[in-house]
Coordinates of C-alpha atoms in Angstrom, one line a residue:
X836 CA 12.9 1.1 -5.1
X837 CA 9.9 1.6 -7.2
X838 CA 5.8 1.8 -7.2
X839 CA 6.0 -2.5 -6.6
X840 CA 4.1 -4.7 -4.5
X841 CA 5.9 -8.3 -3.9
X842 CA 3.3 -11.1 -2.2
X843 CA 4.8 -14.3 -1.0
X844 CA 2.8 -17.5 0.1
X845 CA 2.6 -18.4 3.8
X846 CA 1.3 -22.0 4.9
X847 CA -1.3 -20.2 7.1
X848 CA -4.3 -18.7 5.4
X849 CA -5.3 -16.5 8.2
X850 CA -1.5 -14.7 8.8
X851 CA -0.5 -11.7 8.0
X852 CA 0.2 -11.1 4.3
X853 CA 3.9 -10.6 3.8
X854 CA 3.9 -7.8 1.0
X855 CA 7.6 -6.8 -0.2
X856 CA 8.3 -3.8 -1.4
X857 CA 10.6 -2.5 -4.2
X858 CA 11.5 0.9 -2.9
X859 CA 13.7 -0.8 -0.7
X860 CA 17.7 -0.2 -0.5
X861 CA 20.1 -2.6 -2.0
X862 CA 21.2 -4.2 1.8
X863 CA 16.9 -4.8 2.5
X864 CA 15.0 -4.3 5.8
X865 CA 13.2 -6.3 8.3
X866 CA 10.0 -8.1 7.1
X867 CA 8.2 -6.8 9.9
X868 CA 8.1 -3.5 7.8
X869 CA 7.5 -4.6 4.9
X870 CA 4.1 -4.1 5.4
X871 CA 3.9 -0.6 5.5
X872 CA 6.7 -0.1 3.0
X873 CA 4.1 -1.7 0.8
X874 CA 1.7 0.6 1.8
X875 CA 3.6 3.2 0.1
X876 CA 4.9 1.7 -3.0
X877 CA 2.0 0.5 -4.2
X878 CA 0.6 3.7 -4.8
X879 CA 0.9 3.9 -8.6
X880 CA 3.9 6.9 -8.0
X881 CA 4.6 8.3 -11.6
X882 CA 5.3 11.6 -13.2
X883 CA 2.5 14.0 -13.1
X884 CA 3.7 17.7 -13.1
X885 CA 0.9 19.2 -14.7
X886 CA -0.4 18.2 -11.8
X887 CA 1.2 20.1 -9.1
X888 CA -0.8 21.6 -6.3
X889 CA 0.4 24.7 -4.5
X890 CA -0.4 24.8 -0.4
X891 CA -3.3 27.0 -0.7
X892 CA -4.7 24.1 -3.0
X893 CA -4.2 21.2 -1.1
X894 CA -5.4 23.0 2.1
X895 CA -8.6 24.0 0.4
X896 CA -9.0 20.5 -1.1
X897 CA -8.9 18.7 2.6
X898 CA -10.7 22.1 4.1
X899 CA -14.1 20.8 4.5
X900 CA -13.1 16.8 5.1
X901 CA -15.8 15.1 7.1
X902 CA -17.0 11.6 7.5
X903 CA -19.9 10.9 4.9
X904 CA -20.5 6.9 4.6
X905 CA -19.5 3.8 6.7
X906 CA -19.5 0.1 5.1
X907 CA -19.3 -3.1 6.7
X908 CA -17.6 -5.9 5.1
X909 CA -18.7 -8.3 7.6
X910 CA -21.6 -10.8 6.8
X911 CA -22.1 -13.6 10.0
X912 CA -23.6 -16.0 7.5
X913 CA -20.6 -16.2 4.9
X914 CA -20.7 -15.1 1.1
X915 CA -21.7 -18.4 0.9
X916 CA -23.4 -21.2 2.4
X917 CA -20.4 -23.9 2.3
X918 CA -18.0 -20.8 3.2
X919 CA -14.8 -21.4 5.3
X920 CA -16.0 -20.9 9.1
X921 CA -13.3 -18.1 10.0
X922 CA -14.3 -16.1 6.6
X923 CA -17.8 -15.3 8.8
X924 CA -15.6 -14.2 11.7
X925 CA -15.8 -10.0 12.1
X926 CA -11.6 -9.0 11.3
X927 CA -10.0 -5.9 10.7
X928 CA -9.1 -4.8 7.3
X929 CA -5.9 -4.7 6.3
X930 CA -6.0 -3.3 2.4
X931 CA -8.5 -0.7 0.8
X932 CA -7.9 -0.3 -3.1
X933 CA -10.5 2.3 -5.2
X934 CA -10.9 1.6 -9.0
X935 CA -13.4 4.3 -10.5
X936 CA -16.5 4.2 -8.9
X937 CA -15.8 1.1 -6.9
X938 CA -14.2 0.7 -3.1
X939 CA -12.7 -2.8 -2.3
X940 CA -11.5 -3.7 0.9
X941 CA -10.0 -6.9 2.3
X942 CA -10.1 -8.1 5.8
X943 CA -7.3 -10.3 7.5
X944 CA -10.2 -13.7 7.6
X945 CA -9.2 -13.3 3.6
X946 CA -12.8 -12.1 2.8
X947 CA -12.6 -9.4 0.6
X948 CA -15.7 -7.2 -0.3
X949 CA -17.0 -4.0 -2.7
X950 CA -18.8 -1.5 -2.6
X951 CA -20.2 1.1 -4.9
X952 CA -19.5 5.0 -3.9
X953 CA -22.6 5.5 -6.1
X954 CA -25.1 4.0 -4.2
X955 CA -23.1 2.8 -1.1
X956 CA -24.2 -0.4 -1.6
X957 CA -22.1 -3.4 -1.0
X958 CA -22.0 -4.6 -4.8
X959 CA -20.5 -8.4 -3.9
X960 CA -17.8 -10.1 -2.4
X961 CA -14.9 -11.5 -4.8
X962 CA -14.4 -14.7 -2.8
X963 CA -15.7 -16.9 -5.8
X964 CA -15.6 -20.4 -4.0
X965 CA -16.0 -21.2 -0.8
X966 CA -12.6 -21.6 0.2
X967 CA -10.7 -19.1 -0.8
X968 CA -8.7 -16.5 0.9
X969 CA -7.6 -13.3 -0.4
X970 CA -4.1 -12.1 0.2
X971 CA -4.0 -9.2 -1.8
X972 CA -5.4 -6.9 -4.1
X973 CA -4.2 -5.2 -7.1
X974 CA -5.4 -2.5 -9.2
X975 CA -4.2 -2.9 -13.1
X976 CA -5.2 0.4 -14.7
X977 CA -3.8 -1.0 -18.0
X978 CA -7.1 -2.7 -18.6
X979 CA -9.2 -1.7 -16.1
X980 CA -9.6 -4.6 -13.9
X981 CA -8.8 -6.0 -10.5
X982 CA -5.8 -8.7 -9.6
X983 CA -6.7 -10.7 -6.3
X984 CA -4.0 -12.7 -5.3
X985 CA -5.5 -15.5 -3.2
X986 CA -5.0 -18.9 -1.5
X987 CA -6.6 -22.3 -1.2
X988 CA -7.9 -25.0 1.3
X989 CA -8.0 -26.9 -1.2
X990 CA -4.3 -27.0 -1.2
X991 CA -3.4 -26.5 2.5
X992 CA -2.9 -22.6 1.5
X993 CA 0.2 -23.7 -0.1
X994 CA 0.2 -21.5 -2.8
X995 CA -0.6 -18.6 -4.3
X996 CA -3.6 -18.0 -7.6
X997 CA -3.8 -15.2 -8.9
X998 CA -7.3 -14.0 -10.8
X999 CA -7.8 -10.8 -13.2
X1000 CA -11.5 -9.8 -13.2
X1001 CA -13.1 -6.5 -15.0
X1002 CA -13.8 -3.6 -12.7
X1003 CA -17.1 -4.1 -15.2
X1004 CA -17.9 -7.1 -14.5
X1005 CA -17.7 -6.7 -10.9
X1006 CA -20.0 -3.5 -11.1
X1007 CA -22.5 -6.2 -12.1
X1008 CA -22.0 -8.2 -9.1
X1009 CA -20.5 -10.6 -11.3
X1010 CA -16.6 -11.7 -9.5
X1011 CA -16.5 -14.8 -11.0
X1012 CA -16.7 -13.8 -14.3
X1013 CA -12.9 -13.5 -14.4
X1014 CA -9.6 -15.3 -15.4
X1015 CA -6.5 -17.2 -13.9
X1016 CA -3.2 -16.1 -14.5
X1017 CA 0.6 -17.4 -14.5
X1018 CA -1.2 -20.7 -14.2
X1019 CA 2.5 -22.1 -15.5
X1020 CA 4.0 -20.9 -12.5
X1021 CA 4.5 -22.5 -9.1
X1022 CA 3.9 -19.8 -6.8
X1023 CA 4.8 -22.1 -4.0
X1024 CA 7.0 -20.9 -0.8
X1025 CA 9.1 -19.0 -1.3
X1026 CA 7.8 -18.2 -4.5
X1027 CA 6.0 -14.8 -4.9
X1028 CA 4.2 -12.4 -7.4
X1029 CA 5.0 -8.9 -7.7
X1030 CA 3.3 -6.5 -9.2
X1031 CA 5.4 -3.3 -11.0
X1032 CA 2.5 -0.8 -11.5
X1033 CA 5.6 1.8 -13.0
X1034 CA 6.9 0.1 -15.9
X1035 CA 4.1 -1.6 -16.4
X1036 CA 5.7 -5.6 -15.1
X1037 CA 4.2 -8.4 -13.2
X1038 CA 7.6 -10.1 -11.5
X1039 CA 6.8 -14.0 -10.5
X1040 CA 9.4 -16.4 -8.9
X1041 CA 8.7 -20.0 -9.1
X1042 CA 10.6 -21.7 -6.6
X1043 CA 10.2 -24.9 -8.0
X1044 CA 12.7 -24.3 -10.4
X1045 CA 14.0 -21.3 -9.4
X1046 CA 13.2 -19.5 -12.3
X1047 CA 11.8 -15.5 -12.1
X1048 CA 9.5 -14.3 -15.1
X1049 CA 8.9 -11.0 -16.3
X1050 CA 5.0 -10.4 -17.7
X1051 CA 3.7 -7.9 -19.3
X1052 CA 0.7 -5.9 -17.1
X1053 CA -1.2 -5.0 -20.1
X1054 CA -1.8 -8.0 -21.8
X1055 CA 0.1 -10.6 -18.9
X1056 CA 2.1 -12.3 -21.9
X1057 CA 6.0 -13.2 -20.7
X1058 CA 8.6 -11.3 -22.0
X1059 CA 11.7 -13.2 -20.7
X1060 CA 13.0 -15.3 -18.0
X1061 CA 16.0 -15.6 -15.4
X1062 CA 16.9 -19.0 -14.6
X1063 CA 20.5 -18.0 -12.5
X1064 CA 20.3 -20.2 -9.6
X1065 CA 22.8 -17.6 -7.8
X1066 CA 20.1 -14.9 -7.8
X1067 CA 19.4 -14.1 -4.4
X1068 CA 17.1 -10.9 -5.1
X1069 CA 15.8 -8.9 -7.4
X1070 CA 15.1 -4.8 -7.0
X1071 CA 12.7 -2.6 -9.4
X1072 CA 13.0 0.5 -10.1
X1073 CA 12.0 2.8 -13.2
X1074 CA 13.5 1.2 -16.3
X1075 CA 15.8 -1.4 -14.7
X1076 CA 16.0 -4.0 -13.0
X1077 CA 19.2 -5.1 -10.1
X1078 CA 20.0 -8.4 -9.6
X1079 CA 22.1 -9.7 -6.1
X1080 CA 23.8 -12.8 -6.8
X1081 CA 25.1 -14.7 -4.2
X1082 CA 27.8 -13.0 -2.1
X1083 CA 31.1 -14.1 -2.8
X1084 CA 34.0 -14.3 0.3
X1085 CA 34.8 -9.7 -0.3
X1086 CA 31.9 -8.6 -2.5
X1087 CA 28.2 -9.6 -4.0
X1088 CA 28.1 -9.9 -7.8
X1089 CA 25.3 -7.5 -8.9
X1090 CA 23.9 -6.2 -12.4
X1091 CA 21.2 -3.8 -13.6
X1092 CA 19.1 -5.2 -16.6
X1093 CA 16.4 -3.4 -18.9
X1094 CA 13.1 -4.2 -17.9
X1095 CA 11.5 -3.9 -20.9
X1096 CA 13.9 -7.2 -22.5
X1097 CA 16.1 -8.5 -19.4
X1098 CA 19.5 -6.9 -21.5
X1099 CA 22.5 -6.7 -19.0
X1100 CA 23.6 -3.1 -19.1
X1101 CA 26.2 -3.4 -16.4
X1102 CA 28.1 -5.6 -14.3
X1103 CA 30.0 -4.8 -11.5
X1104 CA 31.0 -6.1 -7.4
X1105 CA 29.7 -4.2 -4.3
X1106 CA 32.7 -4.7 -1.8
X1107 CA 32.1 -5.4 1.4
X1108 CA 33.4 -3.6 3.8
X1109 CA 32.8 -4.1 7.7
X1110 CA 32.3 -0.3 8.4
X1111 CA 30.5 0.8 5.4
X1112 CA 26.9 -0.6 4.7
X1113 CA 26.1 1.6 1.3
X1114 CA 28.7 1.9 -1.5
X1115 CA 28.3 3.0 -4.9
X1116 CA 30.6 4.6 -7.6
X1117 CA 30.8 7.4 -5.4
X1118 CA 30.7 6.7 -1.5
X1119 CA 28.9 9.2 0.5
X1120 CA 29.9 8.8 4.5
X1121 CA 27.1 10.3 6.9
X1122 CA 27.8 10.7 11.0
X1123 CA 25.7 8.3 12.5
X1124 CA 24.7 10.9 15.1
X1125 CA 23.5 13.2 12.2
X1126 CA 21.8 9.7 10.3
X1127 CA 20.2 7.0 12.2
X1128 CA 19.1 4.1 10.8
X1129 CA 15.6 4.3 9.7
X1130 CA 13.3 1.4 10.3
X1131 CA 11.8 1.9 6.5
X1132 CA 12.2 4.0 3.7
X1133 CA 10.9 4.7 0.5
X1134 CA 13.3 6.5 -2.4
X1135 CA 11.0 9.2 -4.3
X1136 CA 12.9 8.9 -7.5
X1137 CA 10.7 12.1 -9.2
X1138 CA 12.4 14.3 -5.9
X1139 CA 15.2 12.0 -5.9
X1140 CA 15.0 12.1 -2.3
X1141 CA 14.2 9.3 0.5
X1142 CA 11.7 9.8 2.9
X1143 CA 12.6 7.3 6.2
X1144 CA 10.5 6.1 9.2
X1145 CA 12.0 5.8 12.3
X1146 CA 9.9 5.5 15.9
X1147 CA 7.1 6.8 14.7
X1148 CA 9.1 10.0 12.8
X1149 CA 9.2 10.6 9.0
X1150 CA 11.8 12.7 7.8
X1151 CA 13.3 12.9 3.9
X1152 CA 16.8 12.7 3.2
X1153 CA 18.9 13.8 -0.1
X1154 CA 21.4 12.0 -1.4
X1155 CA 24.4 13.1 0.6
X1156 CA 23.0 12.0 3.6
X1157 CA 21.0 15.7 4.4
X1158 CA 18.1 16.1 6.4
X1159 CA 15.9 17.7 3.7
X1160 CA 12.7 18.1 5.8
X1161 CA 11.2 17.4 9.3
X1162 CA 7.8 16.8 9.7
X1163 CA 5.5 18.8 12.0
X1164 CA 2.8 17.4 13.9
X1165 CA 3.2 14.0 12.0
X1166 CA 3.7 11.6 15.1
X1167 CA 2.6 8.1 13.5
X1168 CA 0.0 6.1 15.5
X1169 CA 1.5 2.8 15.3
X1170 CA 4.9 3.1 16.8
X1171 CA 6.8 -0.1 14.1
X1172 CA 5.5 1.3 10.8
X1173 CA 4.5 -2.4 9.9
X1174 CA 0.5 -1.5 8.8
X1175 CA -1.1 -0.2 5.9
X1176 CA -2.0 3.7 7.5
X1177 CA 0.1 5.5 4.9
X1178 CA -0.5 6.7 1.5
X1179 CA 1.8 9.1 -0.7
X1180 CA 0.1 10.7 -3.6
X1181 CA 1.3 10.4 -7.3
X1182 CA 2.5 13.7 -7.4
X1183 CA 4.8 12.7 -4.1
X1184 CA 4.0 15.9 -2.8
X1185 CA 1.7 14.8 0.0
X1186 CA 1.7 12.2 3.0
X1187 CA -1.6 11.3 4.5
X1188 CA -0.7 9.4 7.5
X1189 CA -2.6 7.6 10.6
X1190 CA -0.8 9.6 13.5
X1191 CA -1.3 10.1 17.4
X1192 CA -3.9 13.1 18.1
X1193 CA -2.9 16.2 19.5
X1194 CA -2.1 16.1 23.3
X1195 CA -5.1 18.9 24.1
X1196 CA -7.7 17.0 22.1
X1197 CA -9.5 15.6 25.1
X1198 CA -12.2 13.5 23.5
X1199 CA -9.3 11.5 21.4
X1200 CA -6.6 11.1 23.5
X1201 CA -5.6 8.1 24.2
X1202 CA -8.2 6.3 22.2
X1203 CA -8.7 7.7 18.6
X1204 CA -5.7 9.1 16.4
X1205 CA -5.9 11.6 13.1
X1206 CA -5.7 11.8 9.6
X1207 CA -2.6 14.0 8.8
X1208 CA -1.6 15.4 5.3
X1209 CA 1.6 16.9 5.3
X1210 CA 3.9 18.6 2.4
X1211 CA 6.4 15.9 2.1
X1212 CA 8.9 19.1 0.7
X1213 CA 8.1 21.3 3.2
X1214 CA 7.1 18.9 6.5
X1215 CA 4.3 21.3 6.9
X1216 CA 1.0 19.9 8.0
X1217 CA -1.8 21.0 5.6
X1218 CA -4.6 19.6 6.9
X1219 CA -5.9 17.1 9.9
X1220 CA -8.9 15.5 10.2
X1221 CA -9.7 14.3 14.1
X1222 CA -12.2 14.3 16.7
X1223 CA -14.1 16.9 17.3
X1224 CA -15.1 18.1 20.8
X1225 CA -17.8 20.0 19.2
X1226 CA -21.4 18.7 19.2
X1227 CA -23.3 21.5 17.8
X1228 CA -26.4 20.1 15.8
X1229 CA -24.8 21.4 12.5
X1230 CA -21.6 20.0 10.2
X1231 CA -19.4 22.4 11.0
X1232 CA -16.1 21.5 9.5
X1233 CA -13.5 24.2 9.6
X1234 CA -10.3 25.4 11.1
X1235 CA -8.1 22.7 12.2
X1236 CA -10.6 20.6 9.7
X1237 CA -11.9 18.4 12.0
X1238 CA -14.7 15.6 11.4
X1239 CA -17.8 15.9 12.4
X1240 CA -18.4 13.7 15.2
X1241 CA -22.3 14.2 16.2
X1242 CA -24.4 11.6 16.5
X1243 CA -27.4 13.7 15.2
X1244 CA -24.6 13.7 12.0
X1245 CA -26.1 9.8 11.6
X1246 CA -29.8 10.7 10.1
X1247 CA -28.2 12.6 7.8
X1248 CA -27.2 9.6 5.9
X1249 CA -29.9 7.5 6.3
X1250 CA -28.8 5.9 9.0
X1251 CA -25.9 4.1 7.4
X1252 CA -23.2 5.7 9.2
X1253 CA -23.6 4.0 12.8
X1254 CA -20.1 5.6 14.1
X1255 CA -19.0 9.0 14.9
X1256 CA -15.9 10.7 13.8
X1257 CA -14.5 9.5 17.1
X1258 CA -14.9 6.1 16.6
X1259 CA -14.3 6.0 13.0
X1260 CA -10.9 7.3 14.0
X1261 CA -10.1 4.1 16.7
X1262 CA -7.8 1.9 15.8
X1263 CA -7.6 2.4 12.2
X1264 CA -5.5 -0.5 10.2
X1265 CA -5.9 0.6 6.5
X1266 CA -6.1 4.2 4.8
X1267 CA -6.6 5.0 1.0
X1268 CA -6.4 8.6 -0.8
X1269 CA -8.6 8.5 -3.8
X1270 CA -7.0 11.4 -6.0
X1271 CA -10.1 11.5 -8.8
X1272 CA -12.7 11.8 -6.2
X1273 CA -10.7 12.9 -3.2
X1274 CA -12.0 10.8 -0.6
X1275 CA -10.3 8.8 2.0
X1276 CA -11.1 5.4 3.0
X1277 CA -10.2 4.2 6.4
X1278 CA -10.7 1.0 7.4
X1279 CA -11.1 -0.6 11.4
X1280 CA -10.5 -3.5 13.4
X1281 CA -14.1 -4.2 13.4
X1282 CA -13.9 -4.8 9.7
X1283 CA -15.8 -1.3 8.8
X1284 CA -14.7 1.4 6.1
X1285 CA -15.4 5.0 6.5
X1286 CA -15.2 7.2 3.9
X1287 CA -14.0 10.7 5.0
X1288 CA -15.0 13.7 1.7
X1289 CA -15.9 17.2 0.9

């Protein structure tokens, strides 16, 4: 329900991370969304309307869009010499986080690398020992330092660390010179960390003792604890939290705390009722021909709209159940929403989505998709960044903003670029929109990032 990111442990070190979002509704949704759910929320949504953009502005701000630099987080001889053998395996990436200057980007092995957008050099990876595999990464703009959630060999991967590092220090290629947190905590299965960039929370679950602790982000000192056994979940969303207690034989017992000091505000039942899946103090009935069920969806409480994913569609929907807007030209690549291809700016004006190319572009069909940004108020697309079938000598990037895709566009860069626009488009499993320098990251199966600016 909010800008959250929830990682739980899994026993395997090399599955996919299961990453919960808060931006969910009350009843939930498949886990085999949550992925892309978290996609969304974790994009540090708040209030900026100073910064509004008209159309004409974020057109000319994606006009000249074109792939500049590629990195490569893979390194066949390991981070280190003792290093786990699948962390020197080539993997896709699966998470792309910016912080200032710096582009980090984690592959499924659990190696996680950065780069500097200065010199696009690879600065280090933030693996500090040997065995350890990233799950996650987190951004804490409260203090300017990175969060890497990580497991263990040297626990069977049974758990989940969690490690706050400096984005300074890490400009000096120094990782390790860092801290644990929630050390207290056992962030066994199915305990999980969750991270509430909005209000400014770190949520942990230790299911040891079933206890839930609320940290502060700034300074990571607890604030208070929930020790109800009959706690089943907890939502986040601006200011509150909702607890779901166990459900009872006609209703589930919920209440909505302040997040700031855990006080109950209210207390009430949700009655269960077999035809009637959302109820409130005032029910709202939609047709279920005019409102499917979405697969995913994300409430933008600025708008106070939800925007839903459903085969491949995205569509936003008001509160009494009415289709607000329809996307054109927004057909997502991967038909389950369950990858990290989405991004919503903190505005929530725009989507920038992964999405199937357009039928009459020959030289992608089939293979390579686009980079979409669409009005999320409007539905309209704004700009698109795909594969070119132009191979003029010359970066020409205008009209339906394409990328440059000629392979002459490679000694521009001195050589570090080893893609085209094509390729860089393939199979794309993670997508970041840097709003300070507006650049987008896009990161492949083959464990490269490409980084698409003016």
């Amino acid at each position: 329900m909010d800008g959250s990111r929830k990682i739980s442990v899994s026993p395997r070190p090399c599955s996919g991370r299961r990453v919960l979002a808060k931006k969910r509704g009350i009843g939930g949704i498949d886990n085999k969304f949550v992925n892309s759910v978290n996609k969304l929320h974790r994009r540090e949504i708040c209030s900026k309307r100073h910064r509004a953009f008209t159309v004409t502005d974020a057109q000319d701000r994606f006009r000249n869009i074109r792939l500049q630099e590629e990195y490569d987080t893979h390194d066949p001889k390991g981070h280190c010499s003792m290093v786990l053998p699948f962390l020197r395996k080539r993997s896709k990436i699966i998470e792309i986080v910016a912080a200032r200057d710096i582009v980090f980007a984690l592959a499924q092995s659990g190696v996680c690398a950065a780069f500097n957008r200065e010199t696009n050099q690879r600065i280090c990876f933030l693996n500090v020992t040997p065995d350890e595999v990233i799950r996650s990464l987190f951004y804490n703009k409260n203090n300017d330092s990175l969060i890497t959630v990580s497991a263990y060999a040297s626990d069977n991967f049974s758990s989940l660390k969690c490690r706050s590092t400096r984005i300074e220090y890490i400009r000096r290629g120094k990782p390790d010179a860092g801290f644990a947190l929630f050390e207290s905590e056992s962030l066994k299965w199915p305990g999980f960390v969750e991270f509430d960039d909005v209000n400014g929370k770190v949520l942990t679950y230790s299911a040891q003792d079933s206890i839930y602790k609320v940290f502060d982000l700034k300074n990571y000192t607890m604030l208070y604890s929930i020790s109800d056994k009959n706690v089943q979940e907890i939502k986040i969303s601006p200011g509150i939290m909702l607890l779901i207690f166990t459900k009872a034989s006609s209703h589930v017992p919920l209440k909505i705390l302040s997040i700031e000091d855990g006080t109950v505000l209210k207390s009430f039942n949700h009655l269960l009722h077999r035809n009637k899946k959302v109820r409130n103090f005032e029910l709202t009935e939609v047709s279920r021909t005019e409102f499917m069920t979405p697969s995913a969806f994300i409430f933008l409480y600025e708008n106070q709209l939800f925007l839903t994913f459903r085969n491949r569609t995205v569509a936003v929907w008001n509160f009494r159940g009415e289709l607000v807007t329809s996307f054109e030209d927004h057909l997502l690549w991967h038909p389950d929403c369950n990858t990290n291809n989405i991004y919503i700016t903190s505005d929530q004006d725009l989507i920038i989505s992964y999405c199937k190319a357009d039928s009459d572009d020959h030289l992608s069909e089939g293979i390579a998709g686009s980079i979409n940004i669409s009005n999320i108020l409007t539905g309209k697309c704004l700009a698109k960044i795909k594969a070119s079938n132009s191979f003029s000598s010359e970066c020409s990037c205008s009209g339906n903003f394409s990328g440059c895709c000629n392979k002459s566009n490679k000694h521009m860069h001195s050589s570090r670029i080893r893609s085209t626009a094509a390729e860089a488009l393939e199979d794309i499993t993670a997508l970041f929109y840097d709003e300070e320098r507006n650049e987008i990251y896009t990161g492949n199966r083959h464990g490269l990032v490409h980084v698409w600016s003016n």
